Coordinates of C-alpha atoms and ligand atoms in Angstrom, one line a residue:
M13 CA 2.5 -1.3 10.3
I14 CA 2.5 -1.3 6.4
D15 CA 2.8 3.1 5.2
L16 CA -0.3 3.2 3.6
G17 CA -0.5 6.4 2.0
E18 CA 2.8 5.1 0.2
K19 CA 1.2 2.4 -2.1
I20 CA -0.6 1.6 -5.2
V21 CA -3.1 -0.7 -5.8
Y22 CA -3.9 -2.5 -9.2
Q23 CA -6.7 -3.8 -9.7
I24 CA -6.4 -7.2 -12.2
Y25 CA -9.8 -8.7 -13.0
P26 CA -8.5 -11.9 -14.4
K27 CA -11.5 -12.9 -16.5
S28 CA -10.3 -9.4 -19.0
F29 CA -6.9 -9.3 -18.5
R30 CA -4.7 -11.6 -20.5
D31 CA -5.9 -15.0 -22.1
S32 CA -2.7 -17.3 -22.2
N33 CA -4.1 -20.2 -23.2
G34 CA -6.6 -18.9 -26.1
D35 CA -9.6 -20.1 -24.9
G36 CA -11.1 -16.3 -24.9
L37 CA -10.8 -16.3 -20.9
G38 CA -8.2 -14.4 -19.2
D39 CA -6.2 -16.5 -16.7
L40 CA -3.4 -16.5 -14.3
P41 CA -0.3 -17.4 -16.6
G42 CA -1.4 -14.5 -18.5
V43 CA -1.1 -12.4 -15.4
I44 CA 2.2 -13.6 -15.0
E45 CA 3.1 -12.6 -18.4
K46 CA 2.0 -8.6 -17.6
L47 CA 4.1 -8.6 -14.1
D48 CA 7.0 -6.8 -16.0
Y49 CA 4.6 -4.3 -17.0
L50 CA 2.8 -3.7 -13.8
Q51 CA 6.1 -3.3 -12.1
G52 CA 7.1 -0.8 -14.5
L53 CA 3.9 1.5 -14.2
G54 CA 4.9 1.5 -10.5
A55 CA 2.1 -0.6 -8.6
D56 CA 3.1 -2.3 -5.2
Y57 CA -0.1 -4.4 -4.9
L58 CA -1.8 -6.1 -7.2
W59 CA -5.5 -7.4 -6.2
L60 CA -6.8 -10.2 -8.3
T61 CA -10.7 -10.4 -8.2
P62 CA -12.2 -14.4 -7.2
V63 CA -10.4 -16.6 -9.2
Y64 CA -11.9 -19.7 -7.3
P65 CA -14.4 -22.9 -8.4
S66 CA -17.2 -20.9 -9.7
P67 CA -20.5 -21.5 -11.6
Q68 CA -20.0 -18.0 -12.5
N69 CA -23.3 -16.4 -12.2
D70 CA -21.4 -13.5 -11.5
N71 CA -18.2 -13.8 -12.9
G72 CA -16.3 -15.6 -9.5
Y73 CA -18.0 -13.7 -6.9
D74 CA -20.2 -17.2 -6.2
V75 CA -17.9 -19.3 -5.1
S76 CA -17.9 -23.0 -4.6
D77 CA -14.4 -23.7 -3.1
Y78 CA -12.9 -21.0 -1.3
C79 CA -9.2 -23.0 -1.2
A80 CA -9.1 -23.8 -5.0
I81 CA -8.4 -22.5 -8.3
D82 CA -11.0 -22.5 -11.0
P83 CA -9.2 -24.5 -13.8
R84 CA -11.0 -21.8 -16.3
F85 CA -8.1 -19.6 -14.5
G86 CA -5.6 -22.1 -14.2
T87 CA -3.9 -24.4 -11.6
M88 CA -2.9 -23.5 -7.5
E89 CA 0.9 -24.1 -9.3
D90 CA 0.3 -21.1 -11.3
M91 CA -1.7 -19.2 -8.1
D92 CA 2.1 -19.9 -6.3
R93 CA 4.1 -19.2 -9.5
L94 CA 2.3 -15.9 -9.4
I95 CA 2.8 -15.0 -6.3
A96 CA 7.0 -16.1 -6.4
E97 CA 7.1 -14.0 -9.5
S98 CA 5.3 -11.0 -8.2
E99 CA 7.2 -11.1 -5.1
K100 CA 10.8 -11.2 -7.1
R101 CA 9.5 -7.8 -8.8
G102 CA 8.7 -6.0 -5.4
L103 CA 4.6 -7.2 -6.3
K104 CA 2.7 -7.8 -3.6
V105 CA -0.5 -10.2 -4.1
M106 CA -4.0 -9.3 -2.8
L107 CA -6.9 -11.8 -2.8
D108 CA -10.5 -11.1 -3.0
M109 CA -13.0 -12.8 -0.3
V110 CA -16.2 -13.0 -1.0
F111 CA -17.5 -13.8 2.9
N112 CA -21.2 -12.5 2.4
H113 CA -22.4 -15.3 0.4
T114 CA -21.1 -18.1 -1.1
S115 CA -22.2 -20.0 -4.5
T116 CA -25.4 -22.3 -4.1
A117 CA -22.8 -24.6 -5.5
H118 CA -20.6 -24.8 -2.3
E119 CA -20.7 -27.9 -0.9
W120 CA -21.8 -26.4 2.4
F121 CA -25.1 -25.3 1.0
R122 CA -25.7 -28.2 -0.9
K123 CA -25.1 -30.2 2.8
A124 CA -28.2 -27.6 3.5
L125 CA -29.9 -28.9 0.8
A126 CA -29.4 -32.4 1.3
G127 CA -31.2 -31.4 4.6
E128 CA -27.9 -31.4 7.2
K129 CA -29.0 -29.3 9.8
E130 CA -25.7 -27.9 11.2
Y131 CA -25.4 -26.6 7.3
Q132 CA -28.9 -25.3 7.1
D133 CA -27.1 -22.9 10.0
Y134 CA -25.1 -21.7 8.3
Y135 CA -26.7 -19.7 5.9
I136 CA -29.8 -18.0 6.5
F137 CA -32.7 -20.2 6.2
R138 CA -36.5 -19.2 7.8
D139 CA -39.4 -21.3 7.9
G140 CA -42.7 -20.8 5.7
T141 CA -44.8 -21.1 2.8
G142 CA -44.1 -20.4 -0.8
D143 CA -46.9 -18.0 -1.2
Q144 CA -45.6 -16.1 1.9
L145 CA -41.9 -14.1 1.3
P146 CA -40.3 -13.5 5.2
T147 CA -39.9 -10.3 4.2
N148 CA -40.3 -7.9 1.1
W149 CA -36.2 -7.2 1.2
Q150 CA -34.9 -6.9 -2.5
S151 CA -31.9 -8.5 -4.2
K152 CA -29.4 -6.3 -5.4
F153 CA -29.5 -7.5 -8.7
G154 CA -33.7 -7.1 -9.0
G155 CA -36.0 -9.4 -7.5
P156 CA -37.0 -10.5 -4.2
A157 CA -34.0 -11.4 -1.6
W158 CA -35.2 -14.7 -0.8
E159 CA -35.9 -17.7 -2.7
Y160 CA -38.2 -20.8 -1.8
V161 CA -36.7 -24.5 -1.8
P162 CA -40.1 -26.7 -1.2
A163 CA -38.1 -29.8 -0.2
L164 CA -37.2 -28.2 2.7
G165 CA -40.5 -25.5 3.3
K166 CA -38.0 -23.2 3.4
W167 CA -36.8 -19.7 2.4
Y168 CA -33.0 -18.5 2.1
L169 CA -31.6 -15.5 1.9
H170 CA -29.5 -14.0 -0.9
L171 CA -28.8 -10.0 -1.2
F172 CA -27.1 -11.1 -4.5
D173 CA -28.0 -13.0 -6.7
V174 CA -30.7 -16.0 -6.7
T175 CA -27.0 -18.6 -6.2
Q176 CA -25.6 -16.4 -4.1
A177 CA -26.3 -17.7 -0.8
D178 CA -26.1 -14.8 2.7
L179 CA -23.6 -16.7 5.3
N180 CA -24.6 -16.7 8.5
W181 CA -22.4 -14.9 10.8
E182 CA -23.8 -15.6 14.2
N183 CA -22.7 -18.9 13.5
P184 CA -19.3 -19.0 14.6
R185 CA -18.6 -22.2 13.0
V186 CA -19.1 -19.9 10.1
R187 CA -16.1 -17.5 11.4
E188 CA -14.3 -20.2 11.7
E189 CA -14.3 -21.5 8.5
L190 CA -13.8 -18.7 7.1
K191 CA -10.8 -17.2 9.4
N192 CA -9.3 -21.1 8.1
V193 CA -10.0 -19.4 4.6
I194 CA -7.6 -16.7 5.5
R195 CA -5.3 -18.8 7.2
F196 CA -4.4 -20.7 4.2
W197 CA -4.0 -18.0 1.6
K198 CA -1.6 -16.0 4.1
G199 CA 0.1 -19.4 4.2
K200 CA 0.9 -19.0 0.5
G201 CA 2.5 -15.8 0.5
V202 CA -0.7 -13.9 0.0
K203 CA -0.1 -10.1 1.3
G204 CA -3.2 -8.5 1.3
F205 CA -7.1 -9.0 1.1
R206 CA -9.9 -7.5 -0.4
F207 CA -13.5 -7.8 1.1
D208 CA -16.2 -8.0 -0.9
V209 CA -19.7 -6.5 0.9
V210 CA -18.1 -6.9 4.0
N211 CA -20.7 -4.2 5.6
L212 CA -23.6 -6.3 4.8
I213 CA -22.2 -9.8 6.4
S214 CA -24.1 -8.9 9.9
K215 CA -27.7 -9.4 9.7
P216 CA -30.3 -7.8 12.4
E217 CA -32.2 -10.4 15.2
T218 CA -35.4 -10.3 13.9
F219 CA -36.1 -9.9 10.1
T220 CA -38.8 -7.5 9.5
D221 CA -40.2 -6.0 6.2
D222 CA -38.9 -2.4 5.0
L223 CA -41.7 -0.1 4.5
M224 CA -38.7 2.7 3.9
G225 CA -36.7 0.9 1.1
D226 CA -35.3 -2.4 -0.1
G227 CA -34.2 -4.1 3.4
R228 CA -30.5 -2.3 3.2
R229 CA -31.1 -0.4 6.4
F230 CA -31.5 -2.9 8.7
Y231 CA -28.3 -5.4 7.5
T232 CA -25.7 -2.4 6.1
D233 CA -22.9 -1.9 8.7
G234 CA -25.5 -4.4 10.7
P235 CA -25.2 -4.7 14.9
H236 CA -22.5 -6.7 14.9
I237 CA -20.1 -5.9 12.5
H238 CA -17.4 -4.6 14.2
E239 CA -17.2 -7.1 16.4
Y240 CA -16.7 -9.1 13.6
L241 CA -14.3 -7.7 12.2
K242 CA -12.1 -7.4 15.1
E243 CA -12.2 -11.0 15.3
L244 CA -11.2 -11.8 12.1
T245 CA -8.5 -9.9 11.5
G246 CA -7.2 -10.6 15.3
D247 CA -7.3 -13.8 14.8
T248 CA -5.9 -14.6 11.8
G249 CA -3.3 -11.9 12.5
I250 CA -4.1 -9.9 9.1
E251 CA -3.4 -6.6 11.0
E252 CA 0.2 -6.5 9.1
L253 CA -1.2 -7.1 6.0
M254 CA -2.9 -5.2 3.5
T255 CA -6.6 -5.2 3.9
V256 CA -9.4 -3.0 2.5
G257 CA -13.3 -3.6 2.7
E258 CA -15.9 -3.2 0.4
M259 CA -18.6 -0.7 1.6
S260 CA -22.2 -1.1 0.4
S261 CA -24.0 2.3 1.1
T262 CA -22.0 2.9 4.5
H263 CA -21.3 5.4 6.6
L264 CA -18.8 7.6 7.4
K265 CA -18.9 6.9 11.4
D266 CA -18.4 3.2 10.8
C267 CA -15.9 3.4 8.2
I268 CA -14.0 6.0 10.5
R269 CA -13.6 2.5 12.8
Y270 CA -13.3 0.5 10.0
S271 CA -10.3 2.1 9.6
N272 CA -9.1 3.5 12.4
P273 CA -5.7 1.3 13.4
E274 CA -6.7 1.6 17.1
E275 CA -10.2 -0.5 16.3
R276 CA -7.7 -3.3 14.9
E277 CA -10.2 -3.8 11.8
L278 CA -9.0 -3.0 8.8
S279 CA -6.7 -0.7 6.6
M280 CA -8.7 1.2 4.6
C281 CA -12.8 1.3 3.2
F282 CA -14.0 1.6 -0.5
H283 CA -17.3 3.5 -0.6
F284 CA -19.3 4.9 -3.0
H285 CA -21.0 7.7 -2.4
H286 CA -19.4 9.9 -5.4
L287 CA -20.1 7.3 -7.9
K288 CA -23.8 8.3 -7.6
V289 CA -23.3 12.0 -8.3
D290 CA -25.2 10.5 -11.5
Y291 CA -28.2 8.6 -9.9
R292 CA -31.0 10.1 -10.6
D293 CA -32.8 9.7 -7.0
G294 CA -30.3 7.2 -5.8
D295 CA -31.3 4.9 -8.8
K296 CA -28.2 3.8 -10.4
W297 CA -31.4 3.1 -13.6
S298 CA -31.7 6.6 -14.0
L299 CA -29.9 8.7 -15.9
M300 CA -28.7 12.0 -14.5
E301 CA -25.4 14.9 -15.8
P302 CA -23.2 14.2 -13.1
D303 CA -23.9 16.4 -9.8
R304 CA -20.6 18.1 -9.4
M305 CA -21.9 20.3 -6.8
E306 CA -22.3 17.3 -5.0
L307 CA -19.3 15.4 -6.1
K308 CA -17.1 18.2 -4.4
R309 CA -19.4 17.9 -1.5
L310 CA -18.5 14.2 -0.7
F311 CA -15.1 14.3 -1.1
E312 CA -15.1 17.1 1.3
E313 CA -16.9 15.4 3.9
W314 CA -14.8 12.1 3.8
Q315 CA -11.6 13.4 3.0
M316 CA -11.7 15.7 5.8
G317 CA -13.9 13.3 8.3
M318 CA -11.3 10.5 8.0
Q319 CA -9.3 12.7 8.4
K320 CA -10.2 14.2 11.3
A321 CA -10.5 10.8 13.4
H322 CA -7.6 9.0 11.8
G323 CA -9.8 6.7 9.4
W324 CA -8.1 5.9 6.1
N325 CA -9.6 6.1 2.6
A326 CA -9.2 3.9 -0.5
L327 CA -9.2 6.7 -3.7
F328 CA -10.5 5.1 -6.7
W329 CA -12.4 6.0 -9.5
C330 CA -12.7 2.5 -11.0
N331 CA -13.5 -0.5 -10.5
H332 CA -15.3 -3.9 -12.2
D333 CA -18.5 -2.9 -11.5
Q334 CA -18.3 0.7 -12.5
P335 CA -18.3 2.6 -15.8
R336 CA -15.2 3.8 -17.2
I337 CA -14.8 7.2 -15.7
V338 CA -13.7 9.1 -18.2
S339 CA -16.8 7.7 -20.3
R340 CA -18.5 9.3 -17.2
L341 CA -16.8 12.2 -15.8
G342 CA -14.2 13.0 -18.5
D343 CA -14.5 13.4 -22.6
E344 CA -14.6 10.5 -24.8
G345 CA -13.5 13.0 -27.7
K346 CA -11.6 15.9 -28.4
Y347 CA -10.2 16.7 -24.1
W348 CA -10.2 12.8 -24.0
K349 CA -6.6 12.5 -22.6
Q350 CA -6.8 15.8 -20.8
S351 CA -9.7 14.3 -19.3
A352 CA -8.3 10.8 -18.1
K353 CA -5.2 12.9 -16.6
M354 CA -7.3 15.5 -14.6
L355 CA -9.6 12.1 -13.5
G356 CA -6.8 10.5 -12.7
A357 CA -4.6 13.4 -10.8
C358 CA -7.8 14.9 -8.4
I359 CA -7.8 11.2 -6.7
H360 CA -4.0 10.7 -6.4
L361 CA -2.8 13.3 -5.1
M362 CA -5.6 13.2 -2.1
Q363 CA -4.8 11.2 1.6
G364 CA -5.4 7.9 1.0
T365 CA -4.6 4.5 -1.4
P366 CA -4.9 5.2 -4.6
Y367 CA -6.0 1.7 -7.0
I368 CA -5.7 1.8 -10.4
Y369 CA -8.4 -0.5 -12.2
Q370 CA -6.7 -2.6 -15.3
G371 CA -7.0 0.1 -18.4
E372 CA -7.9 3.2 -16.6
E373 CA -4.0 3.9 -17.1
I374 CA -4.2 4.1 -20.7
G375 CA -7.4 5.8 -20.8
M376 CA -10.2 2.6 -21.8
M377 CA -13.9 4.1 -22.6
N378 CA -17.2 2.7 -22.4
P379 CA -17.4 -0.2 -25.4
H380 CA -21.2 1.2 -26.5
F381 CA -22.6 -1.8 -27.0
Q382 CA -25.9 -1.9 -29.5
E383 CA -27.4 -5.0 -28.4
I384 CA -28.3 -6.9 -25.5
G385 CA -26.5 -10.0 -27.2
Q386 CA -23.3 -8.3 -26.1
Y387 CA -23.7 -7.9 -22.9
R388 CA -22.7 -10.9 -19.8
D389 CA -23.3 -9.4 -16.4
V390 CA -26.5 -10.7 -14.9
E391 CA -27.4 -7.7 -12.8
S392 CA -27.7 -6.1 -16.5
L393 CA -29.4 -8.6 -18.2
N394 CA -31.3 -9.0 -15.3
Y395 CA -32.6 -4.9 -15.2
Y396 CA -32.5 -4.9 -18.7
G397 CA -36.2 -7.4 -18.0
I398 CA -36.8 -4.7 -15.3
L399 CA -36.6 -1.7 -17.7
L400 CA -38.9 -2.9 -20.4
E401 CA -41.5 -4.7 -17.4
Q402 CA -41.3 -1.2 -15.9
G403 CA -42.2 0.7 -19.7
K404 CA -39.1 1.8 -21.0
T405 CA -38.5 0.8 -25.1
E406 CA -35.7 -1.5 -26.1
K407 CA -33.5 1.7 -27.3
E408 CA -34.0 3.7 -23.6
A409 CA -33.0 0.4 -21.8
L410 CA -29.9 -0.3 -23.9
E411 CA -29.3 3.7 -23.7
I412 CA -29.7 2.9 -20.0
L413 CA -27.3 -0.6 -19.7
A414 CA -24.5 1.2 -22.1
A415 CA -24.0 4.2 -19.2
R416 CA -24.2 2.0 -16.1
S417 CA -23.6 -1.2 -16.6
R418 CA -20.5 -3.3 -15.0
D419 CA -19.6 -5.0 -18.4
N420 CA -18.7 -1.3 -19.2
S421 CA -15.3 -1.7 -17.1
R422 CA -14.9 -5.8 -18.0
T423 CA -14.2 -5.8 -21.7
P424 CA -10.4 -7.0 -22.8
M425 CA -7.7 -5.2 -21.6
Q426 CA -6.5 -3.6 -25.1
W427 CA -3.0 -4.3 -25.1
S428 CA -2.0 -3.6 -28.4
G429 CA -4.2 -2.8 -32.1
E430 CA -3.7 -6.7 -33.1
D431 CA -7.1 -8.6 -33.7
G432 CA -7.9 -9.6 -29.9
C433 CA -6.5 -6.4 -28.6
G434 CA -3.3 -8.9 -27.2
F435 CA -5.8 -9.5 -24.9
T436 CA -6.5 -13.3 -26.5
E437 CA -5.7 -15.1 -29.7
G438 CA -9.0 -16.8 -29.6
T439 CA -12.5 -15.7 -29.4
P440 CA -13.0 -12.9 -26.2
W441 CA -15.8 -14.0 -23.6
I442 CA -17.0 -10.7 -24.2
E443 CA -16.3 -8.2 -27.0
A444 CA -13.7 -5.4 -26.6
A445 CA -14.1 -2.0 -27.5
R446 CA -13.9 -0.9 -31.1
N447 CA -11.1 1.6 -30.5
Y448 CA -8.6 -0.9 -29.5
G449 CA -6.8 0.4 -32.6
E450 CA -5.6 3.4 -31.4
I451 CA -6.4 2.9 -27.1
N452 CA -3.7 0.3 -26.3
V453 CA -0.9 -0.2 -24.2
R454 CA 1.6 -0.5 -27.0
T455 CA 0.5 2.9 -28.1
Q456 CA 0.5 4.7 -24.7
M457 CA 4.0 3.5 -23.9
A458 CA 5.1 4.3 -26.7
E459 CA 3.5 8.4 -26.9
E460 CA 5.5 10.7 -24.2
D461 CA 2.4 12.3 -23.5
S462 CA 0.3 9.7 -22.8
I463 CA -1.8 9.0 -20.1
Y464 CA 0.0 5.8 -19.2
H465 CA 2.8 8.3 -18.6
F466 CA 1.1 10.5 -16.7
Y467 CA -0.1 7.7 -14.0
R468 CA 3.5 7.4 -14.0
K469 CA 4.0 10.7 -13.0
L470 CA 1.9 10.5 -10.3
I471 CA 2.7 7.1 -9.0
A472 CA 6.1 8.7 -8.6
M473 CA 5.4 11.8 -7.2
R474 CA 3.1 9.6 -3.9
K475 CA 6.7 8.4 -3.3
E476 CA 9.0 10.8 -3.9
K477 CA 6.9 13.4 -1.7
A478 CA 6.0 13.2 1.7
V479 CA 3.7 15.6 1.4
I480 CA 1.6 13.4 -0.7
S481 CA 1.8 10.3 1.0
K482 CA 1.4 11.4 4.2
G483 CA 0.0 15.1 4.1
S484 CA -2.9 16.6 6.0
I485 CA -5.9 18.0 3.3
E486 CA -8.1 20.5 3.1
F487 CA -10.2 22.1 0.5
F488 CA -10.6 25.4 -0.8
M489 CA -12.8 27.8 -3.4
Q490 CA -15.8 25.3 -2.3
E491 CA -18.2 27.6 -3.9
N492 CA -17.0 27.2 -7.5
P493 CA -19.0 25.1 -8.9
D494 CA -16.5 23.6 -11.6
V495 CA -13.3 23.4 -9.7
L496 CA -12.1 20.9 -7.3
A497 CA -8.8 23.0 -5.0
Y498 CA -7.3 21.0 -2.4
R499 CA -4.4 21.8 -0.7
R500 CA -1.9 19.1 1.0
R501 CA 0.5 20.7 3.7
Y502 CA 3.6 18.8 5.1
Q503 CA 6.3 19.7 7.2
G504 CA 6.2 23.3 5.6
E505 CA 6.1 21.5 2.4
E506 CA 2.7 22.6 0.7
V507 CA 1.3 21.5 -2.8
V508 CA -2.2 23.0 -4.6
V509 CA -4.1 21.1 -6.9
L510 CA -6.5 22.6 -8.8
N511 CA -8.8 20.3 -11.1
N512 CA -11.1 21.8 -13.7
L513 CA -14.1 19.5 -13.9
T514 CA -15.7 20.6 -17.0
G515 CA -15.2 20.9 -20.2
K516 CA -15.5 24.1 -20.5
E517 CA -13.0 27.2 -20.1
A518 CA -15.0 28.9 -17.3
A519 CA -12.8 28.8 -13.7
V520 CA -10.9 31.6 -13.3
L521 CA -8.6 32.1 -10.4
A522 CA -7.6 34.6 -8.6
E523 CA -3.6 35.4 -8.3
S524 CA -4.0 35.0 -4.7
V525 CA -4.6 31.2 -5.3
W526 CA -1.4 30.7 -7.3
C527 CA 1.1 33.4 -6.4
G528 CA 4.4 32.1 -4.4
Y529 CA 3.9 28.4 -5.8
E530 CA 5.4 26.9 -9.0
K531 CA 4.0 24.8 -11.5
I532 CA 5.4 20.9 -11.1
L533 CA 2.2 18.5 -13.0
G534 CA 0.1 19.8 -15.2
N535 CA -2.1 17.8 -18.7
Y536 CA -1.6 20.6 -21.2
E537 CA 1.8 20.0 -22.7
D538 CA 2.2 24.1 -23.4
S539 CA 4.2 25.4 -20.2
R540 CA 1.6 27.9 -19.2
T541 CA 2.9 31.1 -17.8
M542 CA 2.0 32.2 -14.5
E543 CA 0.8 35.8 -14.9
G544 CA -1.7 37.6 -13.8
A545 CA -5.3 35.3 -13.1
V546 CA -5.3 32.1 -14.3
R547 CA -7.6 30.9 -16.3
L548 CA -8.3 27.0 -16.0
R549 CA -8.5 25.5 -19.7
P550 CA -11.2 22.7 -20.3
F551 CA -10.3 19.9 -17.7
E552 CA -6.9 21.4 -16.9
V553 CA -5.5 19.7 -13.7
L554 CA -2.5 22.2 -12.4
V555 CA -0.7 20.9 -9.6
L556 CA 1.2 24.0 -7.9
E557 CA 4.1 23.8 -5.3
K558 CA 4.8 26.2 -2.8
R559 CA 8.2 28.1 -3.8
G560 CA 10.8 26.9 -1.2
S561 CA 8.7 24.4 0.4
Ligands
GLC13 C1 -19.1 -6.9 -5.1 C2 -18.5 -7.0 -5.6 C3 -18.9 -7.5 -7.4 C4 -20.6 -8.9 -6.4 C5 -20.8 -8.6 -5.4 C6 -21.5 -9.3 -4.8 O1 -20.2 -5.7 -4.9 O2 -17.8 -6.3 -6.3 O3 -18.6 -7.8 -8.4 O4 -21.3 -8.6 -7.7 O5 -20.2 -7.7 -4.5 O6 -20.8 -10.9 -4.5

């Protein structure tokens, strides 16, 4: 079994990582160029978001062939080379499996549209007339979750874009086809899988209107989800590999089952509750100051809940769907460096497996796009229209997108201060953030005290200290609204992590909190004297180790 607590996963969004041929789109040879960098950082696994043939309506999450490479990204030979070159450097490749839906350009869907009953049963079709939606469910990208096909007199379900048709997991043939996809990539030497929105695959037996919401309560962690995951894992032998499920609007009790090794489902789960603490009334498109007390409560609930029942957390702030964390919970100005480091330490020292999303390790920020023409993402473009329809002004709608768009994390990786930021010699498919002159890999590697070097220390610490990779966790100072404080323990060793989540110097720690401990990592350059009561500076993180432990 893999020692999950010792591993670090680095997420690559290939389209924005490194363009090797000047067409403005990142590609697999570009990833290969950067393997030394990834090894130097200390990553163990590289998770690549989809590089399969796709119309790219949802940047590759609309897959039209699961067992091939989209020419935009390269060839199958490039993928083979990437796997082999990674292995040489002790890096393992993890691929993204988008099994809740296929693109409507997939052969299966095309056959379904051509009238083949067998393939219609691969999807979720409902008979009906064009004026009567089967249910009132909403797509996660806005608008109804059903699309009518007049020629067939049927509707099909799409929980995401209209070109992403949901698969019918009730059909054993569908399950078998998807297992074959896993077998194919496993045979190529892929060592891990990330399963896209996998807790949405099991739909209810009957479809009814949701009078309380958008339909998600009927299919989230659905009726047969645990059976399906056990079957998929068992029949493909991926239990020995690294697997992570992306769990949308999920529940702790289900995530325990998904990730408890005895259940033989997955290694770990992504959940997103801690990334909704700045959604007003749970609405992503309604801005609010982050509720830090709620953030603390959620970390404690999930860390303690998973620990108690032997589940396992994926630890992350950033991915290709989330705005940059330093722009969101940190500070883009004076405390940029401190806040990026504090946020990194805050999750890296918890119990679980940390994930780093490209650019997070150099403190990349949201690009602050000013015009709708700068956006590319289907969700952002749809919601821009929806926000205007709701009566927002263009300025208001753009402000919301600037904070919430998924494109915030999809801008080119900032490798250097040169034109094209070291990402491309051509015109990038999406504009880079303007600050690439100052914030880039080259400057971060050169500066001793940089965010990049701090991330390397965090990674090294996890590998050196069993108390971080294996230790228990408990939280304290729960009533303090500013400080997230936790303690890790393992075989007599003890480490305390104190994170000032705010930009003010507010939290005063009683001597009893740290007395008898020694500082082993922090994000302020000067050495602090640990005498008397300690006041945490803005966004300060202190990592303390019990003396003699
Ligand atoms: C996941 C992916 C996201 C995609 C969606 C539909 O949430 O991370 O990028 O749009 O699933 O596949």
